[in-house]
Structures are given as C-alpha cells and as structure tokens.
Coordinates of C-alpha atoms and ligand atoms in Angstrom, one line a residue:
M1 CA -41.9 38.2 19.8
A2 CA -44.2 38.1 22.5
R3 CA -45.9 35.0 22.5
T4 CA -49.2 34.6 23.9
F5 CA -50.4 32.4 26.8
P6 CA -53.8 30.2 26.5
E7 CA -57.5 31.7 27.2
G8 CA -58.8 31.6 30.4
F9 CA -54.7 30.8 32.0
R10 CA -55.2 31.5 35.6
W11 CA -51.9 34.0 37.3
G12 CA -51.7 34.0 40.6
T13 CA -49.3 34.5 43.5
A14 CA -49.9 31.9 46.7
T15 CA -49.1 32.0 50.3
A16 CA -49.6 29.7 53.3
A17 CA -51.0 30.7 57.0
H18 CA -48.7 30.1 58.9
Q19 CA -46.3 31.6 56.5
V20 CA -48.4 34.9 56.7
E21 CA -51.3 35.0 59.0
G22 CA -49.2 35.4 62.2
N23 CA -49.8 34.0 66.3
N24 CA -51.1 30.3 64.9
V25 CA -50.3 29.1 68.5
N26 CA -51.7 25.4 68.2
N27 CA -50.4 23.6 65.8
D28 CA -47.2 21.9 65.8
W29 CA -45.0 24.1 64.2
W30 CA -45.4 27.2 66.6
D31 CA -44.2 24.5 68.8
W32 CA -41.5 24.1 67.2
E33 CA -40.1 27.2 66.5
Q34 CA -40.4 28.0 69.6
R35 CA -38.1 24.8 71.0
P36 CA -34.7 25.3 72.0
D37 CA -34.2 21.8 70.4
T38 CA -34.5 22.6 66.5
V39 CA -32.8 24.4 63.8
C40 CA -35.1 27.5 63.2
V41 CA -34.3 30.7 63.1
E42 CA -36.4 32.4 64.9
P43 CA -40.4 32.3 65.6
S44 CA -42.8 32.9 63.4
G45 CA -44.9 36.0 65.5
D46 CA -47.2 38.0 64.0
A47 CA -46.0 36.9 60.5
C48 CA -47.6 39.5 57.7
D49 CA -50.5 39.8 60.0
H50 CA -52.3 38.4 57.1
Y51 CA -55.1 37.3 59.3
H52 CA -56.6 40.8 59.7
R53 CA -54.7 42.2 56.8
Y54 CA -56.0 39.7 54.2
P55 CA -58.7 42.6 52.9
D56 CA -56.2 44.7 51.6
D57 CA -53.5 42.4 50.4
I58 CA -56.3 40.4 47.8
R59 CA -57.4 44.0 46.7
L60 CA -53.7 44.8 45.4
L61 CA -53.7 41.3 43.6
K62 CA -56.4 42.4 41.6
E63 CA -54.7 46.0 41.1
L64 CA -51.9 44.2 40.5
G65 CA -53.7 41.9 37.8
F66 CA -53.8 38.8 38.6
N67 CA -56.8 36.5 38.7
S68 CA -56.3 33.7 41.1
Y69 CA -55.4 33.5 45.4
R70 CA -53.3 30.6 46.7
F71 CA -53.9 30.5 49.8
S72 CA -54.5 27.7 53.0
I73 CA -56.6 27.4 55.4
E74 CA -55.6 26.5 59.5
W75 CA -57.0 23.1 60.3
S76 CA -55.1 24.5 64.2
R77 CA -57.5 27.3 64.2
I78 CA -60.7 25.7 62.0
E79 CA -60.7 22.5 64.3
P80 CA -58.5 23.6 67.8
E81 CA -59.4 20.3 69.3
E82 CA -60.3 16.9 67.9
G83 CA -63.4 17.3 66.7
Q84 CA -65.1 20.6 67.8
F85 CA -65.3 22.9 65.6
S86 CA -64.8 27.3 65.1
V87 CA -67.5 28.1 63.3
A88 CA -65.4 31.5 63.7
A89 CA -62.5 31.0 62.1
L90 CA -65.0 29.1 59.1
E91 CA -66.6 32.3 58.6
H92 CA -63.2 34.2 58.7
Y93 CA -62.2 32.0 55.7
R94 CA -65.9 32.8 53.9
R95 CA -64.9 36.2 53.9
M96 CA -61.6 35.2 52.5
C97 CA -63.5 33.5 49.8
A98 CA -65.6 36.0 49.4
A99 CA -63.2 38.9 49.0
C100 CA -61.1 36.8 46.0
L101 CA -64.9 36.7 44.0
E102 CA -65.5 40.0 44.5
H103 CA -62.5 41.4 43.2
G104 CA -62.4 39.1 40.4
I105 CA -59.6 36.3 41.8
D106 CA -60.2 32.2 42.4
A107 CA -60.2 31.2 45.3
T108 CA -58.4 28.2 45.2
V109 CA -57.5 26.5 48.3
T110 CA -55.4 24.4 50.2
F111 CA -56.1 22.2 52.7
H112 CA -53.0 21.6 54.7
H113 CA -50.3 23.9 54.1
F114 CA -47.0 22.0 56.2
T115 CA -48.6 22.9 59.7
T116 CA -51.0 19.7 62.1
P117 CA -53.3 21.0 65.0
R118 CA -51.2 19.9 68.2
W119 CA -53.9 17.5 69.3
A120 CA -53.5 16.2 65.8
T121 CA -50.2 14.7 66.4
T122 CA -50.9 12.5 68.9
D123 CA -50.9 8.3 67.7
D124 CA -47.3 9.5 65.6
G125 CA -49.6 12.3 63.4
W126 CA -49.3 11.8 60.1
A127 CA -47.2 8.3 61.0
G128 CA -49.9 7.4 62.1
A129 CA -53.0 5.3 61.2
K130 CA -55.5 7.7 62.7
I131 CA -54.4 11.0 60.4
V132 CA -56.6 9.5 57.1
D133 CA -59.7 10.4 59.0
R134 CA -59.4 13.3 61.4
F135 CA -58.1 14.8 57.4
T136 CA -60.5 13.8 55.7
R137 CA -63.3 14.7 58.2
F138 CA -61.7 17.7 58.2
C139 CA -61.8 18.2 54.7
E140 CA -65.3 17.4 54.9
V141 CA -66.5 20.2 57.8
A142 CA -64.7 22.6 56.0
T143 CA -65.8 21.8 52.0
G144 CA -68.8 21.7 53.8
H145 CA -68.6 25.5 55.3
L146 CA -67.0 26.7 52.1
G147 CA -67.1 24.7 49.0
D148 CA -70.0 26.7 47.4
L149 CA -67.6 29.8 47.5
I150 CA -64.3 27.4 46.9
T151 CA -62.9 27.8 42.9
R152 CA -60.4 24.9 43.5
A153 CA -58.5 23.2 45.8
C154 CA -55.8 21.5 46.8
T155 CA -56.0 19.2 49.3
I156 CA -51.9 18.8 50.9
N157 CA -49.1 21.2 49.9
E158 CA -46.2 19.2 49.6
P159 CA -46.5 15.8 51.2
N160 CA -43.4 15.0 50.4
V161 CA -41.8 17.8 52.1
V162 CA -43.3 17.1 55.3
G163 CA -42.7 13.5 55.5
Y164 CA -39.0 13.5 54.3
I165 CA -37.4 16.3 56.0
G166 CA -40.2 15.7 59.5
Y167 CA -38.9 11.9 59.1
Q168 CA -35.4 12.0 57.6
V169 CA -33.7 15.2 57.5
G170 CA -35.1 16.0 60.9
V171 CA -35.7 20.0 60.3
F172 CA -39.6 20.3 60.2
P173 CA -41.6 18.2 62.9
P174 CA -41.9 16.3 64.3
G175 CA -37.7 15.9 63.7
I176 CA -37.5 12.3 64.7
I177 CA -35.7 10.0 61.8
D178 CA -36.6 7.3 61.3
R179 CA -37.4 5.4 57.8
E180 CA -40.1 3.1 58.6
L181 CA -42.1 6.2 59.9
W182 CA -41.5 7.7 56.8
L183 CA -42.4 5.2 55.0
A184 CA -45.6 5.0 56.5
S185 CA -46.1 8.8 56.3
I186 CA -46.1 8.4 52.9
D187 CA -48.5 5.8 52.7
N188 CA -50.9 7.9 54.9
F189 CA -50.6 11.2 52.8
V190 CA -51.7 8.8 49.7
A191 CA -54.8 7.8 51.3
A192 CA -55.3 11.0 52.8
H193 CA -55.0 12.4 49.4
R194 CA -56.9 10.3 48.2
R195 CA -60.2 10.3 50.6
A196 CA -59.8 13.8 50.8
Y197 CA -60.2 14.3 46.7
E198 CA -62.8 12.6 47.4
A199 CA -64.7 14.3 50.5
I200 CA -64.0 17.8 48.5
K201 CA -65.6 16.6 45.9
A202 CA -68.8 15.6 47.2
G203 CA -69.6 19.5 47.5
P204 CA -71.0 21.4 47.4
G205 CA -69.7 23.2 45.1
D206 CA -67.9 21.5 42.5
F207 CA -65.0 22.9 41.3
P208 CA -61.0 21.3 40.3
V209 CA -59.1 19.3 42.8
G210 CA -55.7 18.3 43.3
L211 CA -52.5 17.7 44.9
T212 CA -49.4 20.0 45.2
L213 CA -46.3 18.4 44.9
S214 CA -42.2 19.5 45.5
M215 CA -40.9 18.5 42.3
S216 CA -37.2 19.0 41.2
D217 CA -35.3 18.6 37.9
Y218 CA -33.2 15.0 39.1
Q219 CA -30.3 14.8 37.0
A220 CA -27.7 11.8 36.6
M221 CA -24.9 12.7 36.7
P222 CA -23.0 11.8 34.5
A223 CA -26.4 10.9 32.6
D224 CA -24.9 8.6 30.9
D225 CA -23.5 6.2 34.0
P226 CA -26.3 3.7 34.7
A227 CA -25.2 3.3 38.2
A228 CA -26.3 7.6 38.8
V229 CA -29.3 6.5 37.0
E230 CA -30.2 4.1 38.9
M231 CA -29.3 6.1 42.2
R232 CA -31.6 9.0 40.9
D233 CA -34.7 6.8 40.3
T234 CA -34.7 4.9 43.3
V235 CA -34.0 8.7 44.8
R236 CA -37.1 10.3 43.2
R237 CA -39.6 6.9 43.0
Y238 CA -39.9 8.0 47.2
A239 CA -39.3 11.2 46.3
E240 CA -41.9 12.5 43.6
D241 CA -43.4 9.4 41.7
V242 CA -45.6 7.7 44.4
Y243 CA -47.3 10.4 44.8
L244 CA -47.6 11.3 41.1
E245 CA -49.0 8.1 40.0
A246 CA -52.2 7.6 42.8
C247 CA -52.7 11.1 41.1
G248 CA -53.9 10.1 38.2
G249 CA -58.0 10.8 36.8
D250 CA -57.9 14.0 39.0
D251 CA -58.5 17.4 37.7
F252 CA -55.0 18.7 37.9
I253 CA -51.4 18.5 38.7
G254 CA -50.5 20.7 41.2
V255 CA -46.1 21.5 40.4
Q256 CA -44.4 23.5 42.7
T257 CA -40.8 23.9 41.3
Y258 CA -37.4 25.8 42.3
S259 CA -34.4 24.2 41.6
R260 CA -32.6 20.6 40.3
T261 CA -30.6 18.1 41.6
Q262 CA -28.1 16.0 40.5
I263 CA -27.2 13.0 41.3
G264 CA -24.4 10.3 41.4
P265 CA -24.0 6.6 42.1
E266 CA -23.6 7.6 46.1
G267 CA -26.5 9.7 45.8
N268 CA -27.2 13.6 46.0
L269 CA -24.3 15.8 44.7
P270 CA -23.3 19.4 46.4
P271 CA -23.7 22.6 43.5
E272 CA -22.1 22.0 40.4
E273 CA -18.9 24.7 40.5
G274 CA -20.0 27.6 38.4
V275 CA -23.4 27.7 39.2
E276 CA -24.7 30.8 42.0
V277 CA -26.0 29.0 44.7
L278 CA -29.0 30.5 46.5
G279 CA -29.7 31.4 49.8
M280 CA -31.7 28.1 50.2
G281 CA -28.8 26.7 50.0
Y282 CA -29.5 24.8 46.5
E283 CA -28.6 26.2 42.9
Y284 CA -30.3 29.0 40.7
W285 CA -31.5 26.6 38.6
P286 CA -35.3 28.8 36.6
E287 CA -35.0 25.9 33.5
A288 CA -36.1 23.0 36.2
L289 CA -39.6 24.2 35.9
A290 CA -40.5 22.9 32.3
A291 CA -38.8 19.5 33.2
T292 CA -40.7 19.3 35.8
I293 CA -44.2 20.2 34.2
R294 CA -43.1 17.9 31.5
R295 CA -42.3 14.9 34.2
A296 CA -45.4 15.5 36.2
W297 CA -47.6 15.6 32.5
E298 CA -45.7 12.3 31.1
V299 CA -45.7 9.9 35.3
T300 CA -49.6 10.9 35.5
D301 CA -50.5 10.1 32.2
H302 CA -51.3 13.5 31.8
V303 CA -53.2 15.5 33.9
P304 CA -53.6 19.1 33.8
V305 CA -51.0 21.1 35.4
I306 CA -50.9 24.0 37.4
V307 CA -47.8 25.4 38.7
T308 CA -48.7 26.3 41.6
E309 CA -45.5 27.5 42.7
N310 CA -42.6 28.8 41.6
G311 CA -39.9 31.5 42.8
I312 CA -37.3 32.5 43.4
G313 CA -35.5 34.0 47.8
T314 CA -33.7 36.4 46.5
D315 CA -32.8 40.2 47.7
D316 CA -32.0 41.1 44.3
D317 CA -35.2 41.9 43.0
E318 CA -33.8 42.0 38.8
Q319 CA -32.9 38.8 39.8
R320 CA -36.6 37.6 40.5
V321 CA -37.2 39.0 36.9
A322 CA -34.4 37.0 35.7
Y323 CA -35.3 34.1 37.1
V324 CA -39.3 34.4 36.1
T325 CA -38.4 35.2 32.9
A326 CA -36.6 32.1 31.9
A327 CA -39.3 29.9 34.2
L328 CA -42.2 31.1 32.1
E329 CA -40.1 30.4 28.5
G330 CA -39.9 27.3 29.6
V331 CA -44.3 27.3 30.4
L332 CA -44.5 28.6 27.1
D333 CA -42.1 25.8 25.7
C334 CA -44.3 23.1 27.0
L335 CA -47.3 24.6 25.9
A336 CA -46.0 24.8 22.3
D337 CA -45.2 20.7 22.6
G338 CA -48.9 20.3 24.1
I339 CA -48.4 20.1 27.4
D340 CA -52.0 21.1 29.5
V341 CA -50.7 24.2 31.6
R342 CA -53.4 26.1 33.2
G343 CA -51.7 28.7 35.1
Y344 CA -48.4 30.0 37.0
T345 CA -48.6 31.0 40.2
Y346 CA -45.8 32.8 41.8
W347 CA -44.4 31.9 45.6
S348 CA -44.8 34.2 47.2
C349 CA -47.3 37.6 47.0
L350 CA -45.4 38.4 50.6
D351 CA -41.8 38.3 52.1
N352 CA -43.0 35.6 55.1
F353 CA -42.4 33.3 57.1
E354 CA -39.7 30.9 55.7
W355 CA -40.5 28.0 58.1
A356 CA -36.6 26.8 59.3
F357 CA -34.9 29.6 57.9
G358 CA -37.1 32.7 59.6
Y359 CA -38.1 35.7 58.1
G360 CA -34.1 36.0 56.2
P361 CA -35.2 34.6 52.6
R362 CA -37.7 37.2 50.3
F363 CA -39.6 35.8 48.0
G364 CA -42.2 37.8 47.7
I365 CA -42.9 40.8 44.8
V366 CA -44.3 42.3 47.9
E367 CA -42.3 43.9 50.6
V368 CA -43.6 43.9 54.6
D369 CA -42.3 45.4 57.3
R370 CA -42.2 43.6 59.7
A371 CA -42.6 46.4 62.3
T372 CA -45.3 48.5 60.7
Q373 CA -47.1 46.1 58.4
Q374 CA -47.0 48.2 55.1
R375 CA -47.0 46.7 52.4
V376 CA -44.3 47.5 49.2
V377 CA -45.2 46.2 46.0
K378 CA -41.7 45.7 44.1
P379 CA -40.9 46.1 40.5
S380 CA -41.1 42.9 39.8
G381 CA -44.9 42.3 41.3
Q382 CA -45.8 45.2 38.8
W383 CA -44.3 43.3 36.0
L384 CA -45.6 39.6 36.9
G385 CA -49.4 42.1 37.4
R386 CA -48.1 43.2 33.8
I387 CA -47.7 39.9 32.1
A388 CA -50.8 38.5 33.9
R389 CA -52.9 41.5 32.7
A390 CA -51.7 40.4 29.0
N391 CA -51.9 36.7 29.1
R392 CA -48.4 36.9 27.4
F393 CA -45.0 37.5 27.5
P394 CA -43.0 40.0 27.2
P395 CA -46.0 42.3 27.9
D396 CA -45.1 45.2 26.1
Ligands
LIG401 C1 -43.3 25.4 50.3 C2 -44.0 27.0 50.8 C3 -42.3 27.5 50.6 C4 -41.3 27.8 49.5 C5 -40.6 28.2 49.5 C6 -42.4 25.6 49.4 O1 -42.0 23.9 48.9 O2 -44.4 25.1 49.8 O3 -44.2 26.8 52.1 O4 -41.9 28.4 51.8 O5 -41.2 26.4 49.1 O6 -39.3 27.5 50.0

C-alpha cells in the first residue's frame, strides 16, 4: 500500500559548485587535484559545465517533478581575493536562484561545500583563528546580494568531513595530519556555523537556515560489549555530536547519509562479510538513513530534519532504485513515529566530480557525457520524479 508524505514535503536533488561548474581554478581543491603527491585520480576540469548550463539543468529538474534544488555558491568566485567581491559572480548566482523560483523550485543554497578560496587557506585555513571572521563576512555579503531570492540556506556542508579527511586522513586539502589542527578546525567550524547562521538570518530575506552533517549509522560490535560501545561513543562524539549539539534551536538540521560504520573496542571495523561493498569502499546499507534521522532528531532535541543528501554511487541504475526505495521506507517510518522530516534530497542530480575519486563513481540520476556535455536522464531519475510529483511511495 502506498504511503503518503506530509503536505509541503520537499523533493530535491543536490550538487556542489566545484563538482559540477567546471574550472573553479581559484580554490584549494583545484590546486590539490593538480598536485602529483595527492591520491586524486584526475582533475575536475570542465566538470559538467553547470556554470553555463544551469538553465537547462534546472528546467530538467522541473520537468522531472522536483520542487527543490540544492546547489552551492563558490566562495572563490565571489571573493577571489580577500575583501574583493565580484558583483558579476554574485549576479550569476542571483540568476541561478531566479531560475529555480521561476520553475517553482526552492533555491536551497549552500554557502560552503568543501572548497575554500586559495587566499583563505593562509594563516592555517580552517584550523586558524582568522577563518571564522572571513567566512562570516562572505556570508554577510552573499546574503546581502542574494537573500531575497533564497528559499533555504545551508551554512557549511559536512564540516566533519572537511576537518577529519583534511587533518586526519590526508585525502582532502590541506592534507596535514595533525590532531591539534583537526581539533582546532572543529572549534572553528562550529563557531563559523553559529556566526554564519546569524549573518544569513540578518537578511535580506526570511528563510530557514541550518547546517548539513555527514552522518553514519555507527554500530558497536558486538553491540553488548561495553568496550565497543565506549569506542563507538568516542568516535561518534567527534564525528557528529559536537556538531549536532551546536545546532539546537536551528531552523533545520541537514542529514546526509550513505552507509553505516561498525566499531569494535579497537576502532573502526572493515565491511562485514556478506554485505556488498560499493565502489566508494563502504557497505551498501540504505537502512542507515532512518537510523541517522532518528539520531539527529534526538541529539538536537527535535530540530526539524531535512535529508539534504542521500544516494549511491553505482553504474547499476536498478541498484540505485533499490537503495532509494529502502531509504524512503525508512523516512516514512520516521514520519510515522512523529519525527518532523521535511524533505528528501537525492545526491546527486548529475554524474559529477567525486573529489579524490574523480569521475569514476556515478551518483547522478542524470548521466553526463563529458565530451559533449549531453545529459541523459536515467530511469531512476524518471522514477524519483514520479514519487516527487505524487508525494507518496510507491507513486503509482
Ligand atoms: C558530499 C558530496 C559527495 C557525496 C558522495 C557527500 O559527502 O557532500 O560532495 O559527492 O557525499 O560521496
């Protein structure tokens, strides 16, 4: 039997500027991709040329049936040097917001999605004292120019990933493995989110603002082993709780979930035998979405949840449908339990630049031929669009 989503539930897809725009030459990632000493498999190049093709891409989303588009504005284009703001770049993003609104699509704008202007990486970047003021000023100026056209804003995308992978794993810039710098980045991200929240709320415009967090269904293994539980709680504290606790009272919390993480007394465990491992190296585990929605709701003391990312990188489009089916069943269960979930955003609209993995993993519901930039909607895109239009599952 079909189950219905609440009236006004938002159905979207998401992208991030650096992953789709092309030629974002002035940020830390561009530099990182070119370096021979990183694990990046290829540079981002023209990406999906979304910087020029956004009118067609947004129209396509409308035709498919979506009513929200989450995209990011590129700080390094808007403020190419410290304190120098490009009105031309701001006007570009005004046109993008306007294109969404013209099609009846929410302009869900992310102010920071992984990339930082080169100039702002000086003075220890996100681990340094200056970044909070720098980011806040950017938010003030960008909101001043775009606020009247924004429907919803995400301050920072997955600060927990930027900090951990940048300062503990070394696969994201700056790739400096240093515990003190990592801990400093956590404090700065939390402070930057709080200041950005205030700056964006000051207007113009009056719209919901929140943080988006990378979440995993952290499971202690064995579940009844106190040492495993303690290790799980410690890992999760730095990965998620410090951020969730800083978001109490926000307008929404953006939950972004792809898989689960099993933790034993010594730390993270490898994928469990018998569970499929995806190209990204983690398990196929769509049930993680419901588990993380529940946890975000609980730890934030009932801040409304928007699923701002959920998806799968796979060449098998039927597997994508199966994954989203299980994930949406979980969302419906959460709703039935009284959790205030306000939207589901699939990652991603387009097959795009998957950071250090390059163009290998395909998360899109729309295929992109990077030689011709031709777009072809996958069956999963038509399917998800039908669900969006019907606002129920299954749709027919
Ligand atoms: C990020 C995206 C990324 C996606 C799939 C999220 O962590 O926000 O930029 O492409 O996961 O890996």
